[in-house]
Amino acid sequence: MSDRHQKQWDFLKRKFDSKQLSHAYLFSGEKNLGKKDFAKKLAELIGCKFPDLMIVAASPTGEASLAPKGREHSNHAGIPISKIREVQNFLAYKSYNGGFKIVIVDHAHLMNLEAQSCFLKTLEEPKGQTLLILISSKPGMLLPTIFSRCQEIKFLGKPAQNEAEAEEEKKILQDLLKTAPLPLSEKFKYVKQLDPDQQKLAKTLEAFQKYLRYVLFSKIGIERQIEQKYFFGLSPVLENYPVSKIKKIINLSEDISNKITFTNANPKLALEILLMEI
């Protein structure tokens, strides 16, 4: 066990030894800090192994893989509702080995809105000795109702970068959102001047998705201080859209993000299609 995560390990081991484990944890923190390996070590401590251990990891096709330990896909795309329903089916049956059943959802923020809503039902109605572990480097992209039902375990790393990254995201968003009230010709002009680098375009989409979720959460009466600090008032146009339209744009942005990352789709053309909706 990494010394850096010893506090987290000691805390969870005490909870397990005293039979006080929560039914759901959110392991949050920067990428590449060993959160998934930590989750698998915790499953080993509890004595849970295949077929009572399921790891949900998104695959390049956009379909999540449901794999036993050691056989997860490592590439990322969206996690659709169909895979969460398979998780629910997995949890509907008693443990094969008579102990815990554990589900680890890697990159949990990649669940689309439908999948998150479906997963929420699992969180609300835990069955028997069930442990759900969500892993995310972007917990702000999870529904607040999911966030509130999990006990967050923070994995610290690169904390000094967080403020700078948030400011960079805000600048990206300001430039994109300025196009909302403009005619299509101006939106296309904005896309044309963007850096064609695929990673930078993906970062633009990711920032936009975070903002859309902030707007959606605000409309249903859930606000977070950190998000308000960076996102409040960025686009009065979008913030006046009805919830149904915001959800439609979120779903479209998720679809476009996957196509840009995992197919030969023209990134700029895909972004133009998205901007036509705002």
CSV table of C-alpha atoms in Angstrom, one decimal:
chain,number,residue,atom,x,y,z
A,1,MET,CA,0.0,0.0,0.0
A,2,SER,CA,1.4,3.4,-1.0
A,3,ASP,CA,2.4,5.5,2.0
A,4,ARG,CA,0.6,8.4,0.4
A,5,HIS,CA,-2.7,6.5,0.8
A,6,GLN,CA,-2.0,5.0,4.2
A,7,LYS,CA,-4.6,7.2,6.0
A,8,GLN,CA,-7.3,6.2,3.6
A,9,TRP,CA,-6.4,2.5,4.0
A,10,ASP,CA,-6.3,2.7,7.8
A,11,PHE,CA,-9.7,4.4,7.9
A,12,LEU,CA,-11.4,1.8,5.7
A,13,LYS,CA,-9.7,-1.1,7.5
A,14,ARG,CA,-11.0,0.2,10.8
A,15,LYS,CA,-14.5,0.4,9.3
A,16,PHE,CA,-14.2,-3.1,8.0
A,17,ASP,CA,-12.8,-4.6,11.2
A,18,SER,CA,-15.7,-3.0,13.2
A,19,LYS,CA,-18.3,-4.0,10.6
A,20,GLN,CA,-19.1,-0.3,9.9
A,21,LEU,CA,-18.4,-0.1,6.2
A,22,SER,CA,-20.8,2.2,4.3
A,23,HIS,CA,-22.6,0.6,1.3
A,24,ALA,CA,-21.1,3.2,-1.1
A,25,TYR,CA,-17.8,5.1,-1.4
A,26,LEU,CA,-16.6,7.7,-3.9
A,27,PHE,CA,-12.8,7.6,-4.4
A,28,SER,CA,-12.1,11.0,-5.8
A,29,GLY,CA,-8.8,12.6,-6.9
A,30,GLU,CA,-6.5,13.3,-9.8
A,31,LYS,CA,-5.8,10.7,-12.5
A,32,ASN,CA,-3.1,8.1,-12.0
A,33,LEU,CA,-3.0,8.1,-8.2
A,34,GLY,CA,-3.8,4.4,-7.9
A,35,LYS,CA,-7.4,4.7,-6.9
A,36,LYS,CA,-8.5,1.6,-8.8
A,37,ASP,CA,-5.7,-0.5,-7.4
A,38,PHE,CA,-6.6,0.7,-4.0
A,39,ALA,CA,-10.3,-0.4,-4.6
A,40,LYS,CA,-9.1,-3.8,-5.7
A,41,LYS,CA,-6.9,-4.1,-2.6
A,42,LEU,CA,-9.9,-3.2,-0.4
A,43,ALA,CA,-11.9,-6.0,-2.1
A,44,GLU,CA,-9.1,-8.4,-1.3
A,45,LEU,CA,-9.1,-7.3,2.3
A,46,ILE,CA,-12.9,-8.0,2.5
A,47,GLY,CA,-12.4,-11.4,0.9
A,48,CYS,CA,-14.4,-10.6,-2.2
A,49,LYS,CA,-13.3,-12.1,-5.5
A,50,PHE,CA,-14.8,-13.2,-8.8
A,51,PRO,CA,-17.7,-14.0,-9.3
A,52,ASP,CA,-18.7,-11.7,-6.5
A,53,LEU,CA,-16.6,-8.8,-7.7
A,54,MET,CA,-17.5,-6.8,-10.8
A,55,ILE,CA,-15.5,-4.0,-12.3
A,56,VAL,CA,-17.2,-1.6,-14.7
A,57,ALA,CA,-14.8,0.1,-17.1
A,58,ALA,CA,-15.8,1.9,-20.2
A,59,SER,CA,-14.4,0.6,-23.5
A,60,PRO,CA,-13.4,2.5,-26.7
A,61,THR,CA,-16.7,1.7,-28.4
A,62,GLY,CA,-18.7,3.6,-25.9
A,63,GLU,CA,-20.0,0.3,-24.3
A,64,ALA,CA,-18.8,-0.4,-20.8
A,65,SER,CA,-17.1,-3.7,-20.1
A,66,LEU,CA,-18.2,-5.8,-17.1
A,67,ALA,CA,-15.0,-7.6,-16.2
A,68,PRO,CA,-13.6,-9.7,-13.3
A,69,LYS,CA,-10.5,-8.5,-11.7
A,70,GLY,CA,-7.5,-8.3,-14.0
A,71,ARG,CA,-9.5,-8.2,-17.2
A,72,GLU,CA,-10.7,-4.6,-17.4
A,73,HIS,CA,-10.5,-2.6,-20.5
A,74,SER,CA,-8.3,0.4,-20.0
A,75,ASN,CA,-9.6,2.8,-22.6
A,76,HIS,CA,-12.5,5.2,-21.8
A,77,ALA,CA,-15.8,6.2,-23.4
A,78,GLY,CA,-19.3,6.6,-22.0
A,79,ILE,CA,-20.9,4.1,-19.7
A,80,PRO,CA,-24.5,3.6,-20.9
A,81,ILE,CA,-27.6,2.8,-19.0
A,82,SER,CA,-27.6,-0.8,-20.3
A,83,LYS,CA,-24.5,-1.6,-18.3
A,84,ILE,CA,-25.9,-0.2,-15.1
A,85,ARG,CA,-28.9,-2.4,-15.6
A,86,GLU,CA,-26.5,-5.4,-15.8
A,87,VAL,CA,-24.9,-4.2,-12.5
A,88,GLN,CA,-28.4,-4.2,-11.0
A,89,ASN,CA,-29.0,-7.7,-12.3
A,90,PHE,CA,-25.6,-8.8,-10.8
A,91,LEU,CA,-26.6,-7.4,-7.4
A,92,ALA,CA,-30.0,-9.0,-7.5
A,93,TYR,CA,-28.5,-12.5,-6.7
A,94,LYS,CA,-26.9,-13.6,-3.4
A,95,SER,CA,-23.2,-13.8,-3.0
A,96,TYR,CA,-21.7,-17.0,-4.5
A,97,ASN,CA,-19.1,-17.2,-1.7
A,98,GLY,CA,-21.5,-16.1,1.1
A,99,GLY,CA,-20.0,-12.7,1.8
A,100,PHE,CA,-19.9,-9.3,0.1
A,101,LYS,CA,-20.8,-8.5,-3.5
A,102,ILE,CA,-18.7,-5.6,-4.7
A,103,VAL,CA,-19.0,-3.3,-7.7
A,104,ILE,CA,-16.2,-1.0,-8.7
A,105,VAL,CA,-17.2,1.7,-11.3
A,106,ASP,CA,-14.0,3.1,-12.8
A,107,HIS,CA,-14.3,6.6,-14.3
A,108,ALA,CA,-17.8,6.9,-12.8
A,109,HIS,CA,-18.2,10.4,-14.3
A,110,LEU,CA,-18.3,8.8,-17.7
A,111,MET,CA,-21.8,7.4,-16.9
A,112,ASN,CA,-24.2,9.4,-19.1
A,113,LEU,CA,-27.3,11.1,-17.5
A,114,GLU,CA,-29.5,8.1,-18.0
A,115,ALA,CA,-27.0,5.8,-16.5
A,116,GLN,CA,-26.5,8.0,-13.5
A,117,SER,CA,-30.2,8.2,-12.9
A,118,CYS,CA,-30.4,4.4,-13.1
A,119,PHE,CA,-27.4,4.0,-10.8
A,120,LEU,CA,-29.1,6.3,-8.3
A,121,LYS,CA,-31.8,3.6,-7.7
A,122,THR,CA,-29.1,1.1,-6.8
A,123,LEU,CA,-27.6,3.5,-4.3
A,124,GLU,CA,-31.1,4.2,-2.8
A,125,GLU,CA,-31.9,0.5,-2.4
A,126,PRO,CA,-28.8,-1.4,-1.3
A,127,LYS,CA,-29.2,-5.2,-1.0
A,128,GLY,CA,-27.6,-7.2,1.8
A,129,GLN,CA,-23.8,-7.1,1.9
A,130,THR,CA,-23.3,-4.9,-1.0
A,131,LEU,CA,-20.4,-2.5,-1.5
A,132,LEU,CA,-20.4,0.1,-4.3
A,133,ILE,CA,-17.1,1.9,-5.1
A,134,LEU,CA,-17.2,4.8,-7.6
A,135,ILE,CA,-13.8,6.1,-8.8
A,136,SER,CA,-13.6,9.5,-10.4
A,137,SER,CA,-11.1,12.3,-11.2
A,138,LYS,CA,-14.1,14.5,-12.0
A,139,PRO,CA,-16.7,14.0,-9.2
A,140,GLY,CA,-18.3,17.3,-10.1
A,141,MET,CA,-19.7,15.6,-13.2
A,142,LEU,CA,-21.7,13.2,-11.1
A,143,LEU,CA,-25.3,14.0,-10.1
A,144,PRO,CA,-25.4,15.7,-6.7
A,145,THR,CA,-27.9,13.0,-5.6
A,146,ILE,CA,-25.3,10.3,-6.3
A,147,PHE,CA,-22.5,12.4,-4.6
A,148,SER,CA,-24.6,12.8,-1.5
A,149,ARG,CA,-25.3,9.1,-1.1
A,150,CYS,CA,-21.6,8.1,-1.2
A,151,GLN,CA,-19.0,8.6,1.4
A,152,GLU,CA,-16.2,10.5,-0.3
A,153,ILE,CA,-12.6,9.3,0.2
A,154,LYS,CA,-10.2,11.9,-1.2
A,155,PHE,CA,-6.9,10.8,-2.8
A,156,LEU,CA,-4.7,13.8,-2.8
A,157,GLY,CA,-2.3,14.7,-5.7
A,158,LYS,CA,-1.2,17.8,-7.5
A,159,PRO,CA,-3.4,20.1,-5.4
A,160,ALA,CA,-1.7,23.3,-6.5
A,161,GLN,CA,-2.9,22.7,-10.1
A,162,ASN,CA,-6.6,22.7,-9.3
A,163,GLU,CA,-7.1,26.4,-9.2
A,164,ALA,CA,-5.1,27.0,-12.4
A,165,GLU,CA,-7.0,24.3,-14.2
A,166,ALA,CA,-10.3,25.8,-13.1
A,167,GLU,CA,-9.3,29.2,-14.4
A,168,GLU,CA,-8.2,27.7,-17.7
A,169,GLU,CA,-11.5,26.0,-18.0
A,170,LYS,CA,-13.3,29.2,-17.3
A,171,LYS,CA,-11.4,31.0,-20.1
A,172,ILE,CA,-12.2,28.2,-22.6
A,173,LEU,CA,-15.9,28.4,-21.6
A,174,GLN,CA,-16.1,32.2,-21.9
A,175,ASP,CA,-14.9,32.0,-25.5
A,176,LEU,CA,-17.3,29.2,-26.4
A,177,LEU,CA,-20.3,30.6,-24.6
A,178,LYS,CA,-19.9,34.1,-26.3
A,179,THR,CA,-21.1,32.4,-29.5
A,180,ALA,CA,-24.5,31.3,-27.9
A,181,PRO,CA,-26.5,34.4,-29.1
A,182,LEU,CA,-24.6,34.8,-32.4
A,183,PRO,CA,-25.7,33.8,-35.9
A,184,LEU,CA,-24.4,30.5,-37.3
A,185,SER,CA,-21.9,32.2,-39.5
A,186,GLU,CA,-20.2,33.6,-36.3
A,187,LYS,CA,-20.3,30.2,-34.6
A,188,PHE,CA,-18.6,28.6,-37.6
A,189,LYS,CA,-16.0,31.3,-37.6
A,190,TYR,CA,-15.3,30.6,-33.9
A,191,VAL,CA,-14.8,26.9,-34.6
A,192,LYS,CA,-12.6,27.6,-37.6
A,193,GLN,CA,-10.1,29.5,-35.5
A,194,LEU,CA,-9.8,26.8,-32.8
A,195,ASP,CA,-6.6,24.8,-32.5
A,196,PRO,CA,-7.2,21.5,-34.5
A,197,ASP,CA,-5.4,19.4,-31.8
A,198,GLN,CA,-7.8,16.6,-30.8
A,199,GLN,CA,-6.9,16.7,-27.1
A,200,LYS,CA,-7.5,20.5,-26.9
A,201,LEU,CA,-10.9,20.1,-28.6
A,202,ALA,CA,-11.7,17.3,-26.2
A,203,LYS,CA,-10.8,19.6,-23.3
A,204,THR,CA,-13.1,22.3,-24.7
A,205,LEU,CA,-16.0,19.8,-24.8
A,206,GLU,CA,-15.2,18.6,-21.3
A,207,ALA,CA,-15.4,22.1,-19.9
A,208,PHE,CA,-18.6,22.7,-21.7
A,209,GLN,CA,-20.1,19.5,-20.3
A,210,LYS,CA,-19.2,20.6,-16.7
A,211,TYR,CA,-20.8,23.9,-17.3
A,212,LEU,CA,-24.0,22.3,-18.6
A,213,ARG,CA,-24.2,20.1,-15.6
A,214,TYR,CA,-23.8,23.2,-13.4
A,215,VAL,CA,-26.7,24.8,-15.2
A,216,LEU,CA,-28.9,21.7,-14.9
A,217,PHE,CA,-28.1,21.3,-11.2
A,218,SER,CA,-28.8,25.0,-10.5
A,219,LYS,CA,-32.2,24.7,-12.2
A,220,ILE,CA,-33.3,21.8,-10.0
A,221,GLY,CA,-32.2,23.7,-6.9
A,222,ILE,CA,-28.8,22.1,-6.2
A,223,GLU,CA,-25.7,24.4,-6.2
A,224,ARG,CA,-22.1,23.9,-5.1
A,225,GLN,CA,-19.9,26.9,-4.0
A,226,ILE,CA,-16.9,25.8,-6.1
A,227,GLU,CA,-18.9,25.6,-9.3
A,228,GLN,CA,-20.7,28.8,-8.6
A,229,LYS,CA,-17.4,30.6,-8.2
A,230,TYR,CA,-16.3,29.7,-11.8
A,231,PHE,CA,-19.6,29.2,-13.7
A,232,PHE,CA,-22.2,31.6,-12.3
A,233,GLY,CA,-23.5,34.0,-15.0
A,234,LEU,CA,-21.2,32.8,-17.8
A,235,SER,CA,-24.1,32.5,-20.2
A,236,PRO,CA,-27.5,34.1,-19.4
A,237,VAL,CA,-28.7,32.6,-22.7
A,238,LEU,CA,-28.1,29.0,-21.7
A,239,GLU,CA,-29.1,29.6,-18.1
A,240,ASN,CA,-32.6,30.6,-19.3
A,241,TYR,CA,-33.0,27.4,-21.3
A,242,PRO,CA,-35.6,24.8,-19.9
A,243,VAL,CA,-34.3,21.7,-18.2
A,244,SER,CA,-35.4,19.5,-21.2
A,245,LYS,CA,-33.2,21.5,-23.6
A,246,ILE,CA,-30.2,21.5,-21.3
A,247,LYS,CA,-30.5,17.7,-21.0
A,248,LYS,CA,-30.7,17.4,-24.8
A,249,ILE,CA,-27.5,19.4,-25.2
A,250,ILE,CA,-25.8,17.4,-22.6
A,251,ASN,CA,-26.7,14.1,-24.3
A,252,LEU,CA,-25.5,15.5,-27.7
A,253,SER,CA,-22.2,16.7,-26.2
A,254,GLU,CA,-21.6,13.3,-24.7
A,255,ASP,CA,-22.2,11.6,-28.0
A,256,ILE,CA,-20.0,14.1,-29.9
A,257,SER,CA,-17.2,13.8,-27.3
A,258,ASN,CA,-17.1,10.0,-27.8
A,259,LYS,CA,-17.1,10.3,-31.6
A,260,ILE,CA,-14.2,12.7,-31.5
A,261,THR,CA,-12.2,10.5,-29.2
A,262,PHE,CA,-12.9,7.1,-30.7
A,263,THR,CA,-13.8,7.5,-34.4
A,264,ASN,CA,-12.6,9.3,-37.4
A,265,ALA,CA,-15.3,12.0,-37.0
A,266,ASN,CA,-14.1,15.5,-38.0
A,267,PRO,CA,-13.7,17.2,-34.6
A,268,LYS,CA,-14.5,20.7,-35.9
A,269,LEU,CA,-17.6,19.6,-37.8
A,270,ALA,CA,-18.8,17.8,-34.7
A,271,LEU,CA,-18.3,20.9,-32.6
A,272,GLU,CA,-20.2,23.0,-35.2
A,273,ILE,CA,-23.2,20.6,-34.9
A,274,LEU,CA,-23.1,21.1,-31.1
A,275,LEU,CA,-23.0,24.9,-31.4
A,276,MET,CA,-26.0,24.9,-33.6
A,277,GLU,CA,-28.0,23.7,-30.6
A,278,ILE,CA,-27.0,26.5,-28.2
